CSV table of C-alpha atoms in Angstrom, one decimal:
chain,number,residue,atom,x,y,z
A,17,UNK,CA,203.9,124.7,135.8
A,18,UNK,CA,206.7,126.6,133.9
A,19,UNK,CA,208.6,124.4,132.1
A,20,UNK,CA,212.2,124.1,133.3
A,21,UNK,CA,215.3,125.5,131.9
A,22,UNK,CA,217.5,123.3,133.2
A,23,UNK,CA,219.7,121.0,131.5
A,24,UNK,CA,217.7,118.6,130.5
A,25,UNK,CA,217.7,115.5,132.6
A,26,UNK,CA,216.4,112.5,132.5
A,27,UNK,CA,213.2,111.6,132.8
A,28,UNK,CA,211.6,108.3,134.0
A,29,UNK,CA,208.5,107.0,133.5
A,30,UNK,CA,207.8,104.4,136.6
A,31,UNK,CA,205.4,101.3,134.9
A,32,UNK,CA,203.5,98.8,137.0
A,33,UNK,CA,204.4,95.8,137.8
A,34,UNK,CA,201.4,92.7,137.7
A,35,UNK,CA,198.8,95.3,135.3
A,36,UNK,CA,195.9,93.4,134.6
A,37,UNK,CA,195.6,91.6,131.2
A,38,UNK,CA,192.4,91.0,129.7
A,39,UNK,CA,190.7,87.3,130.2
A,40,UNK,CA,188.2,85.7,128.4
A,41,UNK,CA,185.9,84.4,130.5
A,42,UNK,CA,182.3,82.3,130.9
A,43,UNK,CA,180.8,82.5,134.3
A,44,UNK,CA,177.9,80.7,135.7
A,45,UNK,CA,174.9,82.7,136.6
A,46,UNK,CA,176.3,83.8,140.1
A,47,UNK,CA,179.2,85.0,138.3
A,48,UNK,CA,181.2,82.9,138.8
A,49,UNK,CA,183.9,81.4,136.3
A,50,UNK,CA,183.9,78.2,135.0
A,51,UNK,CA,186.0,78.6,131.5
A,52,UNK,CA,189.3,81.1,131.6
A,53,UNK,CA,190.8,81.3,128.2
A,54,UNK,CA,189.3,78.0,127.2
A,55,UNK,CA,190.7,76.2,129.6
A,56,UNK,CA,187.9,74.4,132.2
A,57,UNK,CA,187.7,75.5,135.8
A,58,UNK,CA,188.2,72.7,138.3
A,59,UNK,CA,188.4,74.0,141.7
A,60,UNK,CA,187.8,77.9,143.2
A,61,UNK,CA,190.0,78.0,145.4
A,62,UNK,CA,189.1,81.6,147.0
A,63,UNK,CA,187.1,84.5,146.4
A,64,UNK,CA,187.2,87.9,147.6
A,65,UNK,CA,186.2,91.8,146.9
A,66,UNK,CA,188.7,94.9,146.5
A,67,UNK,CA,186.6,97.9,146.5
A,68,UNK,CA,188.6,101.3,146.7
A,69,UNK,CA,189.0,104.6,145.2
A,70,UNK,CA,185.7,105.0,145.9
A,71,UNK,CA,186.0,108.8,147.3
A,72,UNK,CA,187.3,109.6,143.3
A,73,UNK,CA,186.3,109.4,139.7
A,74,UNK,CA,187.6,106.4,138.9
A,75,UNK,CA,186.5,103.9,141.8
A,76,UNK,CA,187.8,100.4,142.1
A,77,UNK,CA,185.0,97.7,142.5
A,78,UNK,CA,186.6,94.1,141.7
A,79,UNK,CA,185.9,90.4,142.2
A,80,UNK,CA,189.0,88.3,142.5
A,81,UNK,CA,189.0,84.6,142.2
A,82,UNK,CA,191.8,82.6,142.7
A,83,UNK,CA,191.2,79.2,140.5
A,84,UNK,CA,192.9,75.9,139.3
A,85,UNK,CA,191.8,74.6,135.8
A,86,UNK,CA,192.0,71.7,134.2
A,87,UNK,CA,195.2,71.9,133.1
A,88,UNK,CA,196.6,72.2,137.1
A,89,UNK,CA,197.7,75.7,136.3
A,90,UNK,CA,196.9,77.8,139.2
A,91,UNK,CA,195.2,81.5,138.3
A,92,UNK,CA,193.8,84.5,139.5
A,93,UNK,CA,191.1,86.7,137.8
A,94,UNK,CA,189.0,89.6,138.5
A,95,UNK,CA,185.6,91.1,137.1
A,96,UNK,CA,186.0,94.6,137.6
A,97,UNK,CA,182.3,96.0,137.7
A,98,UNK,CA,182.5,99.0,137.2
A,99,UNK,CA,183.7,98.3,133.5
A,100,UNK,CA,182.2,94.9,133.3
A,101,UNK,CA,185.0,93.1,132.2
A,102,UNK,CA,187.1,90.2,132.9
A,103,UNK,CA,191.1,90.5,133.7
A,104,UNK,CA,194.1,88.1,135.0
A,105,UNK,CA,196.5,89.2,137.3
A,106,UNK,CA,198.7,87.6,140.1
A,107,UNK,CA,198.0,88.3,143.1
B,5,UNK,CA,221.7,164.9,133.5
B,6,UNK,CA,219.8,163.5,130.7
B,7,UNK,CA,220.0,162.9,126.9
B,8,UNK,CA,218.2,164.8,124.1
B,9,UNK,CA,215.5,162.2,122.9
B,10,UNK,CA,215.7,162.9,119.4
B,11,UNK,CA,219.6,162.6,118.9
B,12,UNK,CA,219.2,159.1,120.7
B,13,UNK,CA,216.3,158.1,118.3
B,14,UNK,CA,219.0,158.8,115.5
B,15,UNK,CA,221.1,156.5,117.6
B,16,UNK,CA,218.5,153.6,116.9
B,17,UNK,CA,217.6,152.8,120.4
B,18,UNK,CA,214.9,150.5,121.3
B,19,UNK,CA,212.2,151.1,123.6
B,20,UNK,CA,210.8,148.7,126.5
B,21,UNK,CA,210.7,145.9,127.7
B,22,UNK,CA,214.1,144.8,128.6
B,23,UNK,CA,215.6,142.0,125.8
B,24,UNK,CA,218.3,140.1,124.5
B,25,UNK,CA,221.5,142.0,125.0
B,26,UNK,CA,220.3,143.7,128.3
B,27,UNK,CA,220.9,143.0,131.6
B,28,UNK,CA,220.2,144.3,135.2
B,29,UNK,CA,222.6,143.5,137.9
B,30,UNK,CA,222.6,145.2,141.7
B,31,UNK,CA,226.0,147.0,142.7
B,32,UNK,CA,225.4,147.4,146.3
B,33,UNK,CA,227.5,144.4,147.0
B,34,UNK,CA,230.4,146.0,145.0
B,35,UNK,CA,230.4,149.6,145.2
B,36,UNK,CA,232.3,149.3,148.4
B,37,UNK,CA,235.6,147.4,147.0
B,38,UNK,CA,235.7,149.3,143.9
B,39,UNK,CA,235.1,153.1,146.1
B,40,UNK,CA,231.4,154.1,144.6
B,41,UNK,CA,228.8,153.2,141.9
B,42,UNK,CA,231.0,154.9,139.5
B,43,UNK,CA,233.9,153.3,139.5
B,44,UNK,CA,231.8,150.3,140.0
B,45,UNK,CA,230.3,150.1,136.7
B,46,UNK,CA,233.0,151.9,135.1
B,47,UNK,CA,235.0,148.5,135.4
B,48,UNK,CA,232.1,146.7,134.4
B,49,UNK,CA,232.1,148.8,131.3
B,50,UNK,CA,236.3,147.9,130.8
B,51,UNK,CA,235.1,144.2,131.0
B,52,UNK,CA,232.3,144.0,129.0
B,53,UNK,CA,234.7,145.7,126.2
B,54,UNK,CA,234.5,147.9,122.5
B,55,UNK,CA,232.9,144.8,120.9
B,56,UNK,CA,229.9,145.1,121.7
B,57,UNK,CA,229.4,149.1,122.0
B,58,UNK,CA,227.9,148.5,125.5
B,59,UNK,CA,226.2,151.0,127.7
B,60,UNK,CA,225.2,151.4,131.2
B,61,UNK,CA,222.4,153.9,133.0
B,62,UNK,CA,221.9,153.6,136.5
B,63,UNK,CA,219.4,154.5,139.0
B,64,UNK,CA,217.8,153.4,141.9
B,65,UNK,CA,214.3,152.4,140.4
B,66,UNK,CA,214.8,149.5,137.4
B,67,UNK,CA,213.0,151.7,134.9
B,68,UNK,CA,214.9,154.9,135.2
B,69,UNK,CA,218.3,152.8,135.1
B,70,UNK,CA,216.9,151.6,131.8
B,71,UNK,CA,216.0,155.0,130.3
B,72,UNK,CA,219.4,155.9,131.2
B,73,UNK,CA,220.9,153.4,129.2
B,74,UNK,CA,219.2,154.1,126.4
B,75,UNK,CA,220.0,157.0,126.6
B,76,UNK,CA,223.8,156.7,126.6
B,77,UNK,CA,225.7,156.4,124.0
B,78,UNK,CA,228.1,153.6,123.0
B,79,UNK,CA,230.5,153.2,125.7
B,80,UNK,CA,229.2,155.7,128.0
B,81,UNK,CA,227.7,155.4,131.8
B,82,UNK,CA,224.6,157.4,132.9
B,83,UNK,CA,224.2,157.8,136.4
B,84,UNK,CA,220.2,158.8,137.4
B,85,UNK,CA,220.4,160.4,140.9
B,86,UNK,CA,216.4,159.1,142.6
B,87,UNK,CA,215.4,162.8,143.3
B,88,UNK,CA,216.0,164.0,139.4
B,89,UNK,CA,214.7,160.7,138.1
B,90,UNK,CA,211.4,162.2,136.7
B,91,UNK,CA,212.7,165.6,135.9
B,92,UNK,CA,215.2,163.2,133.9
B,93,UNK,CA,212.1,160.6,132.2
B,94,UNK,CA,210.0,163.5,131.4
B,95,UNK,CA,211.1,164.5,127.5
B,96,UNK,CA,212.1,160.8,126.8
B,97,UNK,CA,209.6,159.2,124.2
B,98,UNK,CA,206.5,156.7,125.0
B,99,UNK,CA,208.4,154.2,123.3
B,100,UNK,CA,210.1,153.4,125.8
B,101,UNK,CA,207.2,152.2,127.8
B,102,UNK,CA,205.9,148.4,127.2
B,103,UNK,CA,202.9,149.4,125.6
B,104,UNK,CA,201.8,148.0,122.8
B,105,UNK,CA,201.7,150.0,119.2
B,106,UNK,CA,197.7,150.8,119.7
B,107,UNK,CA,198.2,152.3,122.8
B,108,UNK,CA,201.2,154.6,122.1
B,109,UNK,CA,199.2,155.5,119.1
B,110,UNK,CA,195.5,156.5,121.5
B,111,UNK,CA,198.0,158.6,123.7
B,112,UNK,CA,199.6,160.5,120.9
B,113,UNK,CA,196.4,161.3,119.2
B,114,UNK,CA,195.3,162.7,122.6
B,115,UNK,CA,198.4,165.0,122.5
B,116,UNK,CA,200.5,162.5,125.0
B,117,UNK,CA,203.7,162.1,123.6
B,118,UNK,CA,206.6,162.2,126.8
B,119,UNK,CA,207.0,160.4,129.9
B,120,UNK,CA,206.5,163.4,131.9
B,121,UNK,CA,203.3,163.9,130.0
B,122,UNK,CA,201.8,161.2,131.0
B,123,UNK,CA,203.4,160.9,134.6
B,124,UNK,CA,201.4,164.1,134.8
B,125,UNK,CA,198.1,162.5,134.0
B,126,UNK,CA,195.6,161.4,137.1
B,127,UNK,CA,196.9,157.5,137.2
B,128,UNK,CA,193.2,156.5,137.3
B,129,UNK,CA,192.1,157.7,133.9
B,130,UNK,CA,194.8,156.1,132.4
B,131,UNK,CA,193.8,153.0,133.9
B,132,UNK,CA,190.5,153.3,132.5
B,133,UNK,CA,191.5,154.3,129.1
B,134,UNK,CA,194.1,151.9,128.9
B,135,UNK,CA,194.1,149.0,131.5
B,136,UNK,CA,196.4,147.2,133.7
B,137,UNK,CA,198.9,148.0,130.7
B,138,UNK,CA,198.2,151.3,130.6
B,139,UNK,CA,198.4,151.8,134.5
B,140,UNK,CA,202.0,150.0,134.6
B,141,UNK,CA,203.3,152.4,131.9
B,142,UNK,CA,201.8,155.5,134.1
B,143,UNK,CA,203.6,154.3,137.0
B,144,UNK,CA,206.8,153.5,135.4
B,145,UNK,CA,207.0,157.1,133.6
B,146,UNK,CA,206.7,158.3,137.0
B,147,UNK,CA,210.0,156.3,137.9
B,148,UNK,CA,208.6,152.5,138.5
B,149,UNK,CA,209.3,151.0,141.7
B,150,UNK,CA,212.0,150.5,143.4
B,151,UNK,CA,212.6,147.1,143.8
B,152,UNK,CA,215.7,144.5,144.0
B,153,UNK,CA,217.2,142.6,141.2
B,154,UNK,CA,216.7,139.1,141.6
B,155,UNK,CA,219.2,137.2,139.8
B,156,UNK,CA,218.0,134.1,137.7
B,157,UNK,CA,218.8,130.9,139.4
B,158,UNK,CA,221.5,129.1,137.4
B,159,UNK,CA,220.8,125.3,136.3
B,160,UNK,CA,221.4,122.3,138.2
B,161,UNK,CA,224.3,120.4,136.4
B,162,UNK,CA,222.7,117.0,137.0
B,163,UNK,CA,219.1,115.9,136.9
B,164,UNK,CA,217.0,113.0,137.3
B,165,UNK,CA,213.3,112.7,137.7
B,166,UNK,CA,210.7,109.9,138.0
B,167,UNK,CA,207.2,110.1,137.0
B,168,UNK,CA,204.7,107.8,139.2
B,169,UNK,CA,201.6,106.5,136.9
B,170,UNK,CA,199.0,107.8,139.6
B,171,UNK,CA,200.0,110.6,142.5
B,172,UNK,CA,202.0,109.1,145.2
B,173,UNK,CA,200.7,110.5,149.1
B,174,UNK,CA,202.8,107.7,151.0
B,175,UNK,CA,206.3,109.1,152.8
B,176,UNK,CA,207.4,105.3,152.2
B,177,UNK,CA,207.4,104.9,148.6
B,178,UNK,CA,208.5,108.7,148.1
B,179,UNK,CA,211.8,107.3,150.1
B,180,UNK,CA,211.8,104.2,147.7
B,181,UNK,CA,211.7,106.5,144.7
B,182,UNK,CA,214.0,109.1,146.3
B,183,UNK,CA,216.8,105.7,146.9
B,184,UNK,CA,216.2,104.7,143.7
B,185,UNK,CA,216.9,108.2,141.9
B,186,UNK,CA,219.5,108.9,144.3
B,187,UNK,CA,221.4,106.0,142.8
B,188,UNK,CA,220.8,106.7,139.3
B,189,UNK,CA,222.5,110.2,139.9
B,190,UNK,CA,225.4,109.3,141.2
B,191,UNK,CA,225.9,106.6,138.6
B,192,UNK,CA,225.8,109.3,135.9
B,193,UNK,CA,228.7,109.7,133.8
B,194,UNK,CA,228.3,113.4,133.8
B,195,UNK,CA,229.3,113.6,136.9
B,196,UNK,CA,233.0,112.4,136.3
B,197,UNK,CA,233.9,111.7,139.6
B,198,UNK,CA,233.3,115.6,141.3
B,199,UNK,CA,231.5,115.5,144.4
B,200,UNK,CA,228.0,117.3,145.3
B,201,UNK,CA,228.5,120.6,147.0
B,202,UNK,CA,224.6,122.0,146.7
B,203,UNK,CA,221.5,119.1,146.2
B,204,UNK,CA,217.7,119.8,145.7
B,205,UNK,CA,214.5,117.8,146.0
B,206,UNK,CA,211.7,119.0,144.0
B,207,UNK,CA,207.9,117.1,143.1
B,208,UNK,CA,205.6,118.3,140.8
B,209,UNK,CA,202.2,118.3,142.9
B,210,UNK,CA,198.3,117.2,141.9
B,211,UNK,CA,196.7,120.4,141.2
B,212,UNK,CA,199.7,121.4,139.3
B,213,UNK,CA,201.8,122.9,142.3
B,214,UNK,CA,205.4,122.5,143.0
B,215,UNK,CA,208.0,121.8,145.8
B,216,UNK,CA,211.0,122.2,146.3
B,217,UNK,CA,213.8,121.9,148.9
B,218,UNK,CA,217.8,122.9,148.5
B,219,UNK,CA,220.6,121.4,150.7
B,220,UNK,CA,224.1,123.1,150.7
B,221,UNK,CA,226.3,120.5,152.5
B,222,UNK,CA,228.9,121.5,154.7
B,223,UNK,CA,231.3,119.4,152.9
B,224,UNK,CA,230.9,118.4,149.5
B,225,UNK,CA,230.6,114.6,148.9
B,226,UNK,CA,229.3,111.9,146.6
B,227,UNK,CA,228.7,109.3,149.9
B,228,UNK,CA,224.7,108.0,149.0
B,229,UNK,CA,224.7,107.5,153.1
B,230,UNK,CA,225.4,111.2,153.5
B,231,UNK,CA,223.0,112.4,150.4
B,232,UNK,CA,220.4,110.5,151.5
B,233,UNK,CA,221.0,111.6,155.6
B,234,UNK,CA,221.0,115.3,154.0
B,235,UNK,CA,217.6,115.1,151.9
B,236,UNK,CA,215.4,112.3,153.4
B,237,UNK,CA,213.6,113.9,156.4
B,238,UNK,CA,212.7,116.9,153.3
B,239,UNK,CA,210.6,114.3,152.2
B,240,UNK,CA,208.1,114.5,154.8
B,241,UNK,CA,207.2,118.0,154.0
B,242,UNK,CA,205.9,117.6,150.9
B,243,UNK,CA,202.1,118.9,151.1
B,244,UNK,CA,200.6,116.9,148.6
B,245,UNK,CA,200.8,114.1,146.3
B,246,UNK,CA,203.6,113.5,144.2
B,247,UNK,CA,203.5,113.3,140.4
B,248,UNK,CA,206.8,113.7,139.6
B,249,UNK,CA,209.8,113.6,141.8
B,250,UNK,CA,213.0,115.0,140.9
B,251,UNK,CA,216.5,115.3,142.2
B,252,UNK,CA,219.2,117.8,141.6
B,253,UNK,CA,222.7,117.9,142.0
B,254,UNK,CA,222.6,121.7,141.7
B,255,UNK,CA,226.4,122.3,142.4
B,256,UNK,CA,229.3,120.3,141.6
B,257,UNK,CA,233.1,120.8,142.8
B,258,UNK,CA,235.3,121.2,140.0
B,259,UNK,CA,238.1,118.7,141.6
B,260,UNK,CA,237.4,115.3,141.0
B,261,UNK,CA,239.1,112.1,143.1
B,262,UNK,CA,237.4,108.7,143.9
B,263,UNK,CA,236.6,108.2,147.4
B,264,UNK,CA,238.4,104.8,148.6
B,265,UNK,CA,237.2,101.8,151.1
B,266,UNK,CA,240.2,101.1,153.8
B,267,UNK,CA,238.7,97.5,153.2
B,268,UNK,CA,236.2,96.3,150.4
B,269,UNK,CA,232.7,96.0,151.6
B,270,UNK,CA,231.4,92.7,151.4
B,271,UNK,CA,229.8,91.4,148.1
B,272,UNK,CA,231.3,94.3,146.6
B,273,UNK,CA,233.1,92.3,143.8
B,274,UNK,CA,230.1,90.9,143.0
B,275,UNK,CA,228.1,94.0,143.0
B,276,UNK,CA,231.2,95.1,140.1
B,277,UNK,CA,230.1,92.0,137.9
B,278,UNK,CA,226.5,92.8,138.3
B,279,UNK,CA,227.3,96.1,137.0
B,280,UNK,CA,229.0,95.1,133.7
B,281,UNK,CA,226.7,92.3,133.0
B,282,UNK,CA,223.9,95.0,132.8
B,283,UNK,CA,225.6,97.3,130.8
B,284,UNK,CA,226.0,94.7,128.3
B,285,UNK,CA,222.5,93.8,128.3
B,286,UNK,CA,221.7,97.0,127.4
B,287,UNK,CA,224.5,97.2,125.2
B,288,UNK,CA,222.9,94.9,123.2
B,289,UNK,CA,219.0,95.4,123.4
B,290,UNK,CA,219.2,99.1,123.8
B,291,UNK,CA,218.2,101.7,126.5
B,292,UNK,CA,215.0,100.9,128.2
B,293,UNK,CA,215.4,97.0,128.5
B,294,UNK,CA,217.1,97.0,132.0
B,295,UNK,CA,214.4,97.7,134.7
B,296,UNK,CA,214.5,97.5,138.6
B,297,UNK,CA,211.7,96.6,140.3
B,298,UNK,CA,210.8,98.8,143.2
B,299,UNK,CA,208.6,98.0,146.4
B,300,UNK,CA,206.4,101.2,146.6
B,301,UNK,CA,203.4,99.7,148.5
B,302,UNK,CA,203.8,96.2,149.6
B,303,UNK,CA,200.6,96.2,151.5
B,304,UNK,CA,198.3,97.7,148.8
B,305,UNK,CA,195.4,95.4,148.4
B,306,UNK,CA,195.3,96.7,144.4
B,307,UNK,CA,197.9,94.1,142.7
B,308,UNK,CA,199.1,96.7,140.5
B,309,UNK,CA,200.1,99.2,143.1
B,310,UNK,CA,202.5,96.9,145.1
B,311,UNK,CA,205.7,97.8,143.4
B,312,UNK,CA,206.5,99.5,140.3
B,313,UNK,CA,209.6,98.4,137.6
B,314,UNK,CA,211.9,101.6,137.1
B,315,UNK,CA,214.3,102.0,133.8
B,316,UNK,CA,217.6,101.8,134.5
B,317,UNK,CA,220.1,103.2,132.4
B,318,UNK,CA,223.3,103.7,134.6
């Protein structure tokens, strides 16, 4: 696109809200977690899939769980798989 | 009518295309109320003044008024009438043509050195010696066409414009961002209390189109309720999705005034408070800091997507 002429105005660049933060993470061999940030899992509360974006280049294929460790802090991670990584995010 | 080539050559003028210090403006909306092209441009002339030894050719094709003015002399008017225009671009030099140095140079070694010399030529073989260039020049010795002047579009006085991390298809969070952007505009200093007269909506497109939509308002105003009544529905004819949106306030009234409440809106005072407390926060950590948070997709089942946090710097 040409670039404007205008007087220049001002530009905002919109950030997300809740981005993912990466987790460290031991899972047991059904994948799923039982250490988040070395703290011990004590209950899995939930689990669920997100799969989207599929129809592009970058698809979306996570694993959420929503835990408690042993600390009583309630938390929510993901495995994404198409990068093979661990995250945290509230859901 | 006409000028000898050489004795304006002496006079130092510069060939194609059009540059700083030239302009092209229509006269058909003025020739009537000053009684002719003439008189038209001879008070265009008086304006412009000595200063700047100013001169003016005119014609009915772009080229042709061109020529004429360089062609003139300082201070002078050249009128082309349409049925002498090539008798009138046929001694004139190739310089004048927008072609580049090599090319004038092939045509002169092949004995082509006027307009009307090559305006005589078979407009194919020039094509074919010298390209799309070559074919524009051959066309525009011949006269050019004749086409309108299009004046440039002036600048909007006040812009704002939001960037969305992935391309936004969804009416609803285009309305969020527009609500969001509408307020940031009309909190802009700039705008020192004058009311819109002319507003546009524009987005920057995936695929690198654009969009854009003006509003002249019947009565200018700074009301959000009316802004917002006058630009919303554009939103839904946007034909793809939105990288970039972007709001204009393309025309401002020179009076100024504040627009008073018979009776304060509720929550208003505290609305005021608000205010100030985030302009010190800024104040003090600096532009960037303050953020709203806005609801784009509520329902999204990707965390991230739900709602985005948009500086504020009003």
């Amino acid at each position: 696109m040409v670039a404007d002429s205008r007087i220049a105005g001002t530009v905002r660049t919109a950030g997300r809200l809740n981005s993912p933060r990466p987790a460290l993470v031991e899972a047991t061999g059904a994948g799923v977690p039982r250490l988040v940030n070395r703290h011990s899992v004590a209950v899995v509360r939930e689990e669920w899939r997100v799969v989207d974006r599929w129809w592009t280049e970058e698809p979306l294929v996570r694993r959420y769980f929503e835990l408690v460790l042993d600390s009583g802090q309630n938390t929510v991670v993901f495995r994404d798989e198409e990068r093979s990584c661990w995250f945290t995010q509230r859901a | 009518m006409g000028g000898d080539p050489e004795a304006a050559r002496g006079r130092g003028h510069r060939g194609l295309p059009a540059e700083a210090g030239c302009a092209f403006f229509e006269t058909r909306g003025v020739e009537r109320l000053y009684g002719g092209v003439e008189p038209a441009l001879k008070r265009a002339l008086a304006a412009v003044g000595p200063t700047w030894d100013a001169r003016i050719g005119a014609a009915e094709r772009k080229f042709t008024a061109l020529a004429a003015a360089n062609v003139a002399q300082p201070g002078q008017l050249l009128v082309v009438a349409d049925d002498r225009s090539r008798e009138f671009l046929a001694p004139l030099p190739l310089d004048l043509l927008p072609l580049q140095a090599a090319q004038q140079q092939e045509l002169k070694e092949l004995g082509v050195r006027r307009l009307g010399e090559l305006a005589g030529l078979p407009g194919g073989a020039v094509a074919e010696r010298l390209g799309p260039d070559g074919r524009r020049a051959w066309s525009l010795a011949r006269g050019g066409e004749r086409r309108r002047v299009r004046g440039r579009r002036p600048p909007s006085e006040l812009v704002e414009r939001l960037e969305f991390p992935e391309a936004v298809g969804n009416e609803l969070t285009l309305r969020r961002a527009f609500a969001v952007l509408l307020d940031q505009l009309l909190a802009r200093p700039e705008r020192e209390g004058r009311f819109a007269r002319k507003v546009a909506i524009a987005a920057r497109l995936v695929g690198g189109a654009s969009w854009r939509r003006t509003v002249t308002l019947r009565d200018p105003t700074a009301e959000r309720d009316r802004l917002r009544a006058a630009l919303g529905p554009k939103l839904s004819e946007i034909p793809a999705p939105v990288l970039e949106l972007r709001l204009e306030l393309v025309e401002l009234t020179d009076h100024t005034g504040e627009q008073l409440e018979l009776l304060k809106v509720a929550g208003g005072e505290l609305d005021g408070r608000l205010s100030e407390g985030l302009r010190q926060v800024r104040a003090s950590t600096g532009s960037g800091s303050v953020n709203t948070v806005v609801e784009v997709a509520p329902w999204s089942r990707i965390p991230e997507s739900r709602a985005l946090f948009v500086p504020r710097d009003d």
